[in-house]
Coordinates of C-alpha atoms in Angstrom, one line a residue:
X1 CA 63.0 78.0 71.6
X2 CA 60.6 78.6 74.7
X3 CA 57.6 80.6 71.7
X4 CA 58.4 84.1 73.3
X5 CA 59.3 85.4 70.7
X6 CA 56.7 83.8 68.7
X7 CA 54.1 85.7 70.8
X8 CA 55.7 89.0 70.2
X9 CA 56.7 88.0 74.3
X10 CA 60.6 89.9 75.4
X11 CA 62.0 88.4 78.4
X12 CA 63.3 92.0 79.6
X13 CA 60.3 92.7 79.7
X14 CA 60.0 90.4 83.0
X15 CA 63.6 92.1 84.5
X16 CA 64.6 94.5 86.6
X17 CA 64.7 98.0 84.2
X18 CA 68.3 98.7 83.4
X19 CA 69.2 102.6 82.9
X20 CA 70.1 105.2 85.4
X21 CA 66.7 103.8 87.6
X22 CA 68.7 100.4 88.2
X23 CA 71.7 102.6 89.1
X24 CA 70.1 104.3 92.0
X25 CA 68.6 101.3 93.8
X26 CA 72.3 100.5 94.9
X27 CA 72.2 103.1 97.4
X28 CA 69.3 102.3 98.5
X29 CA 69.2 102.6 102.1
X30 CA 65.0 101.8 102.6
X31 CA 65.4 98.4 101.3
X32 CA 61.6 97.0 101.4
X33 CA 60.1 93.3 102.2
X34 CA 57.1 92.3 100.5
X35 CA 53.6 92.0 102.0
X36 CA 53.9 88.2 101.2
X37 CA 56.8 87.8 103.6
X38 CA 55.1 89.1 106.2
X39 CA 53.3 88.5 109.5
X40 CA 52.0 90.0 111.5
X41 CA 50.7 89.4 115.5
X42 CA 48.3 90.2 118.1
X43 CA 52.2 90.8 119.9
X44 CA 53.5 92.8 117.2
X45 CA 49.9 95.1 118.0
X46 CA 50.7 95.3 121.5
X47 CA 54.5 96.5 121.1
X48 CA 52.8 99.2 118.9
X49 CA 50.8 100.7 120.9
X50 CA 53.1 100.1 123.5
X51 CA 56.1 102.9 121.2
X52 CA 53.2 105.2 120.1
X53 CA 52.3 106.0 124.0
X54 CA 55.9 106.2 124.9
X55 CA 56.5 108.3 122.1
X56 CA 53.5 110.7 122.7
X57 CA 54.5 111.1 126.3
X58 CA 58.5 111.9 125.5
X59 CA 56.9 115.0 123.0
X60 CA 54.3 116.2 125.6
X61 CA 57.4 116.4 127.9
X62 CA 59.6 117.9 125.6
X63 CA 56.3 120.1 124.8
X64 CA 56.2 121.1 128.5
X65 CA 59.9 121.8 128.6
X66 CA 60.5 124.1 125.9
X67 CA 56.7 126.1 127.2
X68 CA 58.8 126.6 130.5
X69 CA 62.3 127.3 129.4
X70 CA 65.5 127.6 130.7
X71 CA 67.5 129.9 133.2
X72 CA 71.0 131.1 133.0
X73 CA 72.8 132.9 135.6
X74 CA 75.6 134.6 134.6
X75 CA 77.7 137.0 136.6
X76 CA 80.2 140.4 135.1
X77 CA 81.2 143.7 136.8
X78 CA 78.4 146.1 137.0
X79 CA 78.6 148.3 134.7
X80 CA 77.5 152.1 134.5
X81 CA 77.6 154.3 137.6
X82 CA 74.8 154.2 140.5
X83 CA 74.5 156.8 142.8
X84 CA 71.7 155.5 145.5
X85 CA 70.3 152.4 147.0
X86 CA 67.2 152.3 148.5
X87 CA 66.4 150.2 152.1
X88 CA 63.2 148.9 152.6
X89 CA 63.0 148.2 157.1
X90 CA 59.8 146.8 158.7
X91 CA 60.9 146.2 162.4
X92 CA 59.4 145.6 165.3
X93 CA 60.9 146.5 169.3
X94 CA 59.2 146.4 172.2
X95 CA 59.8 148.9 173.3
X96 CA 58.3 152.9 173.2
X97 CA 58.8 154.3 169.7
X98 CA 60.2 157.8 171.7
X99 CA 63.2 155.8 173.0
X100 CA 64.4 154.3 170.2
X101 CA 66.7 155.5 167.6
X102 CA 67.7 154.6 163.7
X103 CA 70.2 156.1 161.8
X104 CA 72.5 154.9 158.5
X105 CA 76.5 155.8 158.3
X106 CA 78.2 154.9 155.3
X107 CA 81.9 154.7 154.1
X108 CA 81.3 157.8 152.3
X109 CA 80.9 159.5 155.6
X110 CA 77.0 160.4 155.5
X111 CA 75.1 160.1 158.2
X112 CA 71.3 159.6 157.7
X113 CA 68.8 160.1 161.2
X114 CA 66.8 157.9 159.5
X115 CA 64.2 157.8 162.6
X116 CA 63.5 161.1 160.7
X117 CA 62.3 159.0 157.2
X118 CA 61.1 156.4 158.2
X119 CA 57.3 155.9 159.8
X120 CA 57.0 155.1 163.7
X121 CA 53.5 153.8 165.1
X122 CA 52.6 152.1 169.1
X123 CA 52.0 148.7 168.2
X124 CA 51.4 145.5 170.8
X125 CA 53.9 142.8 170.4
X126 CA 51.2 140.2 170.4
X127 CA 49.4 141.3 167.6
X128 CA 53.2 140.5 165.7
X129 CA 54.2 136.9 167.9
X130 CA 50.6 135.8 167.6
X131 CA 49.7 136.8 163.9
X132 CA 49.0 134.6 161.0
X133 CA 51.8 133.8 158.9
X134 CA 55.2 131.8 159.8
X135 CA 57.8 133.0 162.3
X136 CA 61.6 132.0 162.7
X137 CA 64.9 132.0 163.9
X138 CA 67.5 133.6 161.5
X139 CA 69.3 130.2 162.9
X140 CA 66.1 127.9 161.6
X141 CA 66.0 129.7 158.5
X142 CA 66.4 126.4 156.8
X143 CA 62.8 125.9 157.0
X144 CA 62.4 128.8 154.6
X145 CA 64.2 127.4 151.9
X146 CA 61.5 126.1 149.5
X147 CA 60.3 129.9 149.9
X148 CA 63.5 131.6 149.3
X149 CA 64.1 128.8 146.4
X150 CA 61.3 130.5 144.7
X151 CA 61.9 134.0 144.1
X152 CA 65.3 132.5 142.7
X153 CA 63.2 131.7 139.3
X154 CA 62.1 134.3 136.9
X155 CA 59.0 133.0 136.6
X156 CA 58.2 133.0 140.1
X157 CA 59.4 136.6 140.2
X158 CA 58.1 138.3 137.4
X159 CA 54.6 136.8 138.2
X160 CA 54.9 138.3 142.5
X161 CA 56.3 141.7 141.1
X162 CA 54.0 142.8 138.1
X163 CA 50.6 144.5 138.5
X164 CA 51.9 144.3 142.5
X165 CA 51.2 147.6 144.9
X166 CA 54.8 148.6 145.9
X167 CA 53.4 149.6 149.8
X168 CA 53.6 148.3 153.3
X169 CA 50.3 146.7 154.9
X170 CA 49.1 149.2 157.3
X171 CA 49.8 148.2 161.5
X172 CA 46.8 146.7 163.4
X173 CA 44.9 149.2 165.4
X174 CA 45.3 149.0 169.3
X175 CA 42.4 148.0 171.4
X176 CA 41.1 150.8 173.5
X177 CA 43.0 151.0 176.6
X178 CA 46.0 148.6 175.4
X179 CA 49.3 151.6 176.0
X180 CA 51.1 149.5 173.4
X181 CA 55.1 149.3 174.7
X182 CA 55.6 147.8 171.3
X183 CA 56.9 150.0 168.2
X184 CA 56.4 149.3 164.7
X185 CA 59.6 151.1 162.2
X186 CA 58.6 151.0 158.6
X187 CA 59.7 153.0 155.6
X188 CA 62.0 153.3 152.5
X189 CA 65.2 155.6 152.7
X190 CA 67.5 156.3 150.1
X191 CA 71.1 156.2 151.2
X192 CA 74.7 156.1 148.8
X193 CA 75.0 152.7 147.4
X194 CA 78.7 152.1 149.5
X195 CA 78.9 149.9 152.4
X196 CA 77.5 151.2 155.1
X197 CA 75.6 150.5 158.6
X198 CA 72.0 150.8 159.6
X199 CA 71.3 150.6 163.7
X200 CA 68.9 150.6 165.7
X201 CA 69.8 151.8 169.9
X202 CA 68.3 153.0 172.8
X203 CA 67.9 157.1 173.2
X204 CA 70.8 158.5 174.8
X205 CA 73.3 155.3 173.8
X206 CA 75.5 154.8 170.8
X207 CA 76.0 159.0 170.2
X208 CA 76.2 162.1 171.7
X209 CA 72.9 164.1 172.6
X210 CA 71.8 166.0 175.0
X211 CA 68.8 164.6 177.0
X212 CA 68.1 162.1 179.5
X213 CA 69.5 158.4 179.0
X214 CA 67.0 155.8 178.8
X215 CA 67.0 153.7 181.9
X216 CA 68.9 151.1 181.4
X217 CA 65.9 148.2 182.2
X218 CA 63.6 149.8 179.8
X219 CA 65.8 147.5 177.4
X220 CA 64.6 145.1 175.2
X221 CA 66.4 144.3 171.8
X222 CA 63.8 141.8 170.8
X223 CA 62.7 142.0 167.7
X224 CA 60.7 141.1 164.5
X225 CA 61.7 141.8 161.1
X226 CA 59.2 142.0 158.7
X227 CA 60.8 143.1 155.5
X228 CA 64.5 144.0 154.9
X229 CA 65.5 144.9 151.2
X230 CA 67.3 146.7 149.0
X231 CA 66.6 148.4 145.7
X232 CA 62.7 148.9 144.6
X233 CA 60.0 147.4 147.3
X234 CA 59.0 144.2 146.8
X235 CA 56.9 143.0 149.7
X236 CA 55.4 139.8 148.1
X237 CA 58.9 138.6 147.2
X238 CA 60.5 136.7 150.0
X239 CA 63.7 137.7 151.3
X240 CA 66.4 135.7 154.3
X241 CA 65.8 138.1 157.0
X242 CA 62.1 139.0 156.4
X243 CA 59.7 137.1 159.0
X244 CA 62.3 136.3 161.7
X245 CA 61.8 137.0 165.3
X246 CA 64.8 137.2 168.1
X247 CA 63.8 137.5 171.7
X248 CA 66.1 138.0 174.1
X249 CA 65.2 138.6 178.3
X250 CA 68.9 140.7 178.7
X251 CA 68.3 144.4 178.9
X252 CA 72.2 144.6 177.5
X253 CA 72.5 142.5 174.1
X254 CA 73.0 142.8 170.8
X255 CA 72.3 142.0 168.0
X256 CA 75.0 141.9 164.9
X257 CA 73.4 141.4 160.9
X258 CA 76.1 140.9 158.0
X259 CA 74.5 141.6 154.7
X260 CA 76.7 140.9 151.3
X261 CA 74.1 142.5 148.5
X262 CA 74.1 141.4 144.7
X263 CA 72.3 143.4 142.5
X264 CA 70.3 141.1 140.8
X265 CA 68.2 141.1 137.3
X266 CA 65.6 139.0 136.4
X267 CA 65.0 139.4 132.3
X268 CA 63.0 137.1 129.7
X269 CA 64.6 139.3 127.3
X270 CA 66.6 137.2 124.7
X271 CA 70.3 137.4 125.4
X272 CA 72.1 138.8 122.5
X273 CA 72.5 136.3 119.5
X274 CA 75.6 137.0 117.9
X275 CA 79.3 135.8 119.2
X276 CA 80.2 139.4 119.0
X277 CA 78.0 140.9 121.3
X278 CA 78.6 138.8 124.2
X279 CA 80.3 141.0 126.2
X280 CA 79.0 141.8 129.2
X281 CA 78.0 144.9 128.7
X282 CA 74.6 143.8 128.3
X283 CA 74.1 143.3 131.2
X284 CA 74.1 146.3 132.9
X285 CA 70.7 147.4 133.8
X286 CA 71.7 150.7 131.7
X287 CA 71.1 148.8 128.4
X288 CA 67.5 147.3 129.9
X289 CA 66.0 151.0 130.1
X290 CA 65.8 154.1 128.4
X291 CA 68.8 156.6 129.3
X292 CA 65.9 159.4 129.7
X293 CA 65.6 157.9 133.2
X294 CA 68.7 159.2 133.7
X295 CA 67.4 162.5 133.8
X296 CA 64.9 162.2 135.7
X297 CA 65.6 164.0 140.1
X298 CA 65.1 162.0 142.8
X299 CA 61.8 162.5 144.9
X300 CA 61.7 164.0 148.0
X301 CA 59.4 161.2 149.5
X302 CA 61.2 158.6 151.1
X303 CA 59.3 155.9 150.1
X304 CA 59.9 156.9 146.4
X305 CA 61.3 154.6 144.5
X306 CA 64.8 155.5 142.7
X307 CA 65.2 157.5 139.6
X308 CA 67.4 155.6 138.4
X309 CA 66.0 152.4 135.9
X310 CA 67.3 150.2 138.6
X311 CA 63.9 151.6 140.2
X312 CA 62.0 150.8 136.9
X313 CA 59.9 147.4 135.9
X314 CA 58.6 146.0 133.0
X315 CA 56.6 142.8 132.1
X316 CA 59.9 141.3 131.2
X317 CA 62.5 142.8 133.5
X318 CA 63.2 144.1 136.6
X319 CA 66.0 144.6 138.9
X320 CA 66.3 144.6 142.2
X321 CA 69.1 143.1 144.7
X322 CA 69.8 140.1 146.7
X323 CA 71.4 139.4 149.9
X324 CA 72.8 136.3 152.0
X325 CA 72.7 137.4 155.7
X326 CA 74.8 136.2 158.7
X327 CA 74.0 137.0 162.3
X328 CA 75.8 137.4 166.0
X329 CA 73.8 138.3 169.1
X330 CA 76.0 138.4 172.9
X331 CA 75.3 139.9 175.6
X332 CA 77.6 142.2 176.5
X333 CA 78.3 144.6 179.6
X334 CA 76.5 147.7 180.2
X335 CA 80.6 149.5 178.5
X336 CA 79.3 148.8 175.3
X337 CA 76.2 149.6 173.2
X338 CA 73.2 147.7 172.9
X339 CA 70.9 147.6 170.4
X340 CA 70.3 146.1 166.4
X341 CA 73.2 146.6 163.9
X342 CA 72.5 145.8 160.0
X343 CA 76.1 145.9 158.1
X344 CA 76.0 145.7 154.9
X345 CA 78.7 145.6 152.1
X346 CA 77.5 145.7 148.3
X347 CA 79.3 143.2 145.7
X348 CA 80.5 144.9 142.4
X349 CA 79.0 142.4 140.9
X350 CA 76.2 141.9 138.9
X351 CA 73.7 139.0 138.4
X352 CA 71.8 138.0 135.6
X353 CA 69.0 135.8 136.0
X354 CA 67.4 135.2 132.3
X355 CA 64.8 132.6 131.3
X356 CA 65.0 131.5 127.4
X357 CA 62.8 129.4 125.4
X358 CA 64.1 127.9 122.1
X359 CA 63.3 128.2 118.9
X360 CA 60.2 126.1 116.9
X361 CA 62.9 124.4 114.8
X362 CA 65.3 123.6 118.0
X363 CA 61.9 121.9 119.3
X364 CA 60.8 120.0 116.2
X365 CA 65.1 118.1 116.0
X366 CA 64.0 117.4 119.6
X367 CA 60.9 116.3 119.3
X368 CA 61.4 114.1 116.1
X369 CA 64.8 112.4 117.7
X370 CA 62.1 111.5 120.9
X371 CA 60.0 110.0 118.4
X372 CA 62.4 108.2 116.2
X373 CA 64.6 106.9 119.5
X374 CA 61.5 105.1 120.6
X375 CA 60.2 103.6 117.4
X376 CA 63.9 102.6 116.6
X377 CA 65.1 101.5 119.4
X378 CA 61.6 99.8 120.4
X379 CA 61.9 97.6 116.9
X380 CA 65.3 96.4 118.0
X381 CA 64.2 95.1 121.7
X382 CA 60.9 93.9 119.8
X383 CA 63.4 92.1 117.3
X384 CA 65.9 90.7 119.6
X385 CA 63.4 89.4 121.7
X386 CA 61.6 87.7 118.9
X387 CA 65.2 85.9 117.9
X388 CA 65.6 85.0 121.2
X389 CA 62.2 83.0 121.3
X390 CA 62.7 81.6 118.0
X391 CA 66.0 80.4 118.7
X392 CA 65.0 79.3 122.4
X393 CA 61.6 77.3 120.7
X394 CA 63.8 76.0 118.1
X395 CA 66.0 74.1 120.3
X396 CA 63.1 72.7 122.0
X397 CA 61.3 71.2 119.0
X398 CA 65.7 69.7 118.6
X399 CA 65.1 67.4 121.6
X400 CA 62.4 65.0 120.4
X401 CA 62.2 62.6 117.5
X402 CA 61.4 63.0 114.2
X403 CA 59.4 60.6 111.0
X404 CA 63.0 60.1 109.9
X405 CA 65.0 59.3 112.7

C-alpha cells in the first residue's frame, strides 16, 4: 500500500534483526546512548581531568605500597638446639683498668673470667662525654624511640647490616701527659645460652681473692654504655642501652639492669604458600641456613662470631637478638658490693619479622579497583550534582509567568 513492495523494499529491514543476536541484547548491562542525545560541557571536562588525576595519584600510591612491601610479626617457640650466646660490650668507667673486675656467671654454674677475654684500654672520661653523638640517661630513653623504631623494620635492618664491618671502633688516643683515669672495656665473649649475670665490680670486692682490696675512695661506677648486644655484632643497630650514660657522686653505688632477650629473625624470604606448611617449624633459624654450618667448631678468638647459623647473615636474612631493659640504681651500705650488674634472661620464643611483597596479579587488581572506584564514584557525584542543578534551576524558572499565563 505504501509502495515498499513495488520498489523491492522490505519493511523488516528497517527494524531490529531477529534471531540469537536479538536475544542477547536482553542481557546487555552496558546500554548505549546515541551521540545525538549526549551533550559535552566544560564542567564535565574539568571533572574528567580531576578524576583522572585522582586515579593517577591512587595508582601511584598502590605502586609505592607494593614496592615497599608489608611486614608481618610472628611469634613461635624457638626450634632446634642452640648452646652458645655471644655478648658484645663496650663500656667506659672512670676507674683504672687494673682496679676493675668483669665476670659472667650463668644458671648452669659456669663462671667466665670476662676480664681475660675483653680488651681494656686506658682512656679519658671527658673524651667520651664530650664526644660527638647523643648520650642519654636510660630514664630518658624516650628521646631515642624514633631511632629504635627504625631498627625494628626489615628494610632498614638489612640495609644497615649487609656489608658492614663487625668491629668496635678504636679507642681515642690520650694526649701527652694525660694519665687517663678511666677504662674502656670492650669486646665479645661467648657464654652459655641460659639465664646469667654479667657484672663489673672493684678489685677485691664481689669475689674472694687474694690481694689488697681497693680503697673505697676510688670507687666510681659512673659509666657510659656504647654497645651492649647479644648475638652477632652489628654496631650500626641501636639497642636500648646503647649510647646511655649514668653518673653518681657516691662511692658505694649499685646499678642493676634487667634484660629480657628475644631471639629475632629479620628476613625478606617469602613465607610458605601452602597452609600445610605454615607450622612454626619454618620459623626456626635452622631452616634459614645450611645444616653444614652446625658442624663447624667455635673459633678460639673472643671476637669471632658464633659457629652456629645464628651468627650467619645473608642478603635476605639475619639472625640477631632484641632485648627489653629496665634499671634500678641506688646507694648502698659498705656491707654490700657496689658495681654494675646485668641480669639477662633468654626468652623461649622466636620473633620472625618478615617483609613480603604481593604478586603482580594482586597489584593489578588493586590498581584496577582504585581507578574504577574513582571513576564510578566520581560519575555518581557528577550526575547528582547535575540533577540537583537541574532541579533547582527548574524551580526558579517556575516562579515566573509564561506567555500563556
